[in-house]
Amino acid sequence: MTEQRSFWQRFFGRRGDSSLSQRQEKVLQYIIGRMNEGTPLQEVLQEEYVRRNSSRSELEQIVSSPELIGAAREQLGESFRSEEFKP
């Protein structure tokens, strides 16, 4: 049976070699989803779901993951391309 990989795992060429647990991966996907909705990262990190499902050290590991960094970079790029930053 072939394991279904997330978009970010495929994007970064990862083959399930994540150091994150399955629960941490779910929290990561939640964070990325909320960021894609336009919610700032700092706000998402304070949400009940994130706080309930990850310890402080786990959250540090999630926040430093390549998937989240890529998503944050993409969101930042979209912000700069938006009308909000045009003169």
PDB file of C-alpha atoms in Angstrom:
ATOM      1  CA  MET A   1       0.000   0.000   0.000  1.00  0.00           C
ATOM      2  CA  THR A   2       1.362   3.403  -0.966  1.00  0.00           C
ATOM      3  CA  GLU A   3       1.236   6.087   1.716  1.00  0.00           C
ATOM      4  CA  GLN A   4      -0.533   9.277   0.611  1.00  0.00           C
ATOM      5  CA  ARG A   5       1.840  12.212   0.996  1.00  0.00           C
ATOM      6  CA  SER A   6       0.803  15.810   1.644  1.00  0.00           C
ATOM      7  CA  PHE A   7       1.369  18.568  -0.891  1.00  0.00           C
ATOM      8  CA  TRP A   8       4.244  19.915   1.196  1.00  0.00           C
ATOM      9  CA  GLN A   9       5.897  16.502   1.487  1.00  0.00           C
ATOM     10  CA  ARG A  10       5.756  16.165  -2.300  1.00  0.00           C
ATOM     11  CA  PHE A  11       6.887  19.773  -2.788  1.00  0.00           C
ATOM     12  CA  PHE A  12       9.947  19.342  -0.583  1.00  0.00           C
ATOM     13  CA  GLY A  13      10.682  15.887  -1.978  1.00  0.00           C
ATOM     14  CA  ARG A  14      10.123  14.176   1.336  1.00  0.00           C
ATOM     15  CA  ARG A  15       9.163  10.530   1.432  1.00  0.00           C
ATOM     16  CA  GLY A  16       7.685  10.149   4.870  1.00  0.00           C
ATOM     17  CA  ASP A  17      10.998  10.798   6.603  1.00  0.00           C
ATOM     18  CA  SER A  18       9.468  13.513   8.741  1.00  0.00           C
ATOM     19  CA  SER A  19      10.704  13.848  12.281  1.00  0.00           C
ATOM     20  CA  LEU A  20       7.180  14.912  13.234  1.00  0.00           C
ATOM     21  CA  SER A  21       4.716  12.472  14.737  1.00  0.00           C
ATOM     22  CA  GLN A  22       1.379  11.877  13.049  1.00  0.00           C
ATOM     23  CA  ARG A  23      -0.290  14.177  15.611  1.00  0.00           C
ATOM     24  CA  GLN A  24       2.297  16.890  14.972  1.00  0.00           C
ATOM     25  CA  GLU A  25       1.743  16.525  11.217  1.00  0.00           C
ATOM     26  CA  LYS A  26      -1.986  17.141  11.801  1.00  0.00           C
ATOM     27  CA  VAL A  27      -1.216  20.249  13.841  1.00  0.00           C
ATOM     28  CA  LEU A  28       1.172  21.396  11.103  1.00  0.00           C
ATOM     29  CA  GLN A  29      -1.516  20.944   8.443  1.00  0.00           C
ATOM     30  CA  TYR A  30      -3.994  22.847  10.633  1.00  0.00           C
ATOM     31  CA  ILE A  31      -1.533  25.730  11.044  1.00  0.00           C
ATOM     32  CA  ILE A  32      -0.828  25.871   7.312  1.00  0.00           C
ATOM     33  CA  GLY A  33      -4.545  25.767   6.537  1.00  0.00           C
ATOM     34  CA  ARG A  34      -5.280  28.655   8.906  1.00  0.00           C
ATOM     35  CA  MET A  35      -2.389  30.653   7.446  1.00  0.00           C
ATOM     36  CA  ASN A  36      -3.785  30.048   3.956  1.00  0.00           C
ATOM     37  CA  GLU A  37      -7.046  31.569   5.208  1.00  0.00           C
ATOM     38  CA  GLY A  38      -5.090  34.716   6.090  1.00  0.00           C
ATOM     39  CA  THR A  39      -4.703  34.197   9.831  1.00  0.00           C
ATOM     40  CA  PRO A  40      -1.315  35.439  11.100  1.00  0.00           C
ATOM     41  CA  LEU A  41       1.013  32.710  12.378  1.00  0.00           C
ATOM     42  CA  GLN A  42       1.282  34.177  15.882  1.00  0.00           C
ATOM     43  CA  GLU A  43      -2.510  34.145  16.188  1.00  0.00           C
ATOM     44  CA  VAL A  44      -2.761  30.551  14.961  1.00  0.00           C
ATOM     45  CA  LEU A  45      -0.142  29.423  17.479  1.00  0.00           C
ATOM     46  CA  GLN A  46      -2.360  30.732  20.292  1.00  0.00           C
ATOM     47  CA  GLU A  47      -5.488  28.899  19.125  1.00  0.00           C
ATOM     48  CA  GLU A  48      -6.969  26.231  21.389  1.00  0.00           C
ATOM     49  CA  TYR A  49      -6.514  23.387  18.864  1.00  0.00           C
ATOM     50  CA  VAL A  50      -2.792  24.048  18.520  1.00  0.00           C
ATOM     51  CA  ARG A  51      -2.199  24.522  22.245  1.00  0.00           C
ATOM     52  CA  ARG A  52      -4.218  21.426  23.156  1.00  0.00           C
ATOM     53  CA  ASN A  53      -2.492  19.144  20.652  1.00  0.00           C
ATOM     54  CA  SER A  54       1.160  20.109  21.085  1.00  0.00           C
ATOM     55  CA  SER A  55       3.566  20.806  23.904  1.00  0.00           C
ATOM     56  CA  ARG A  56       5.875  23.813  23.830  1.00  0.00           C
ATOM     57  CA  SER A  57       8.823  21.712  22.583  1.00  0.00           C
ATOM     58  CA  GLU A  58       6.660  19.989  19.962  1.00  0.00           C
ATOM     59  CA  LEU A  59       5.410  23.364  18.780  1.00  0.00           C
ATOM     60  CA  GLU A  60       8.991  24.581  18.411  1.00  0.00           C
ATOM     61  CA  GLN A  61       9.714  21.526  16.275  1.00  0.00           C
ATOM     62  CA  ILE A  62       6.609  22.146  14.146  1.00  0.00           C
ATOM     63  CA  VAL A  63       7.395  25.838  13.671  1.00  0.00           C
ATOM     64  CA  SER A  64      10.921  25.015  12.470  1.00  0.00           C
ATOM     65  CA  SER A  65       9.725  22.401   9.965  1.00  0.00           C
ATOM     66  CA  PRO A  66      10.463  23.060   6.271  1.00  0.00           C
ATOM     67  CA  GLU A  67       6.781  22.737   5.419  1.00  0.00           C
ATOM     68  CA  LEU A  68       5.720  25.561   7.705  1.00  0.00           C
ATOM     69  CA  ILE A  69       8.615  27.757   6.679  1.00  0.00           C
ATOM     70  CA  GLY A  70       7.666  27.267   3.022  1.00  0.00           C
ATOM     71  CA  ALA A  71       4.009  28.054   3.736  1.00  0.00           C
ATOM     72  CA  ALA A  72       4.957  31.179   5.689  1.00  0.00           C
ATOM     73  CA  ARG A  73       7.218  32.318   2.859  1.00  0.00           C
ATOM     74  CA  GLU A  74       4.435  31.774   0.338  1.00  0.00           C
ATOM     75  CA  GLN A  75       1.951  33.722   2.468  1.00  0.00           C
ATOM     76  CA  LEU A  76       4.416  36.582   2.854  1.00  0.00           C
ATOM     77  CA  GLY A  77       4.945  36.711  -0.913  1.00  0.00           C
ATOM     78  CA  GLU A  78       1.194  36.834  -1.499  1.00  0.00           C
ATOM     79  CA  SER A  79       0.878  39.662   1.009  1.00  0.00           C
ATOM     80  CA  PHE A  80       3.483  41.736  -0.805  1.00  0.00           C
ATOM     81  CA  ARG A  81       1.792  41.106  -4.148  1.00  0.00           C
ATOM     82  CA  SER A  82      -1.604  42.166  -2.793  1.00  0.00           C
ATOM     83  CA  GLU A  83      -3.222  45.560  -3.226  1.00  0.00           C
ATOM     84  CA  GLU A  84      -2.446  46.289   0.409  1.00  0.00           C
ATOM     85  CA  PHE A  85       1.211  47.052  -0.393  1.00  0.00           C
ATOM     86  CA  LYS A  86       0.760  48.891  -3.687  1.00  0.00           C
ATOM     87  CA  PRO A  87       1.156  52.689  -3.704  1.00  0.00           C
TER      88      PRO A  87
END
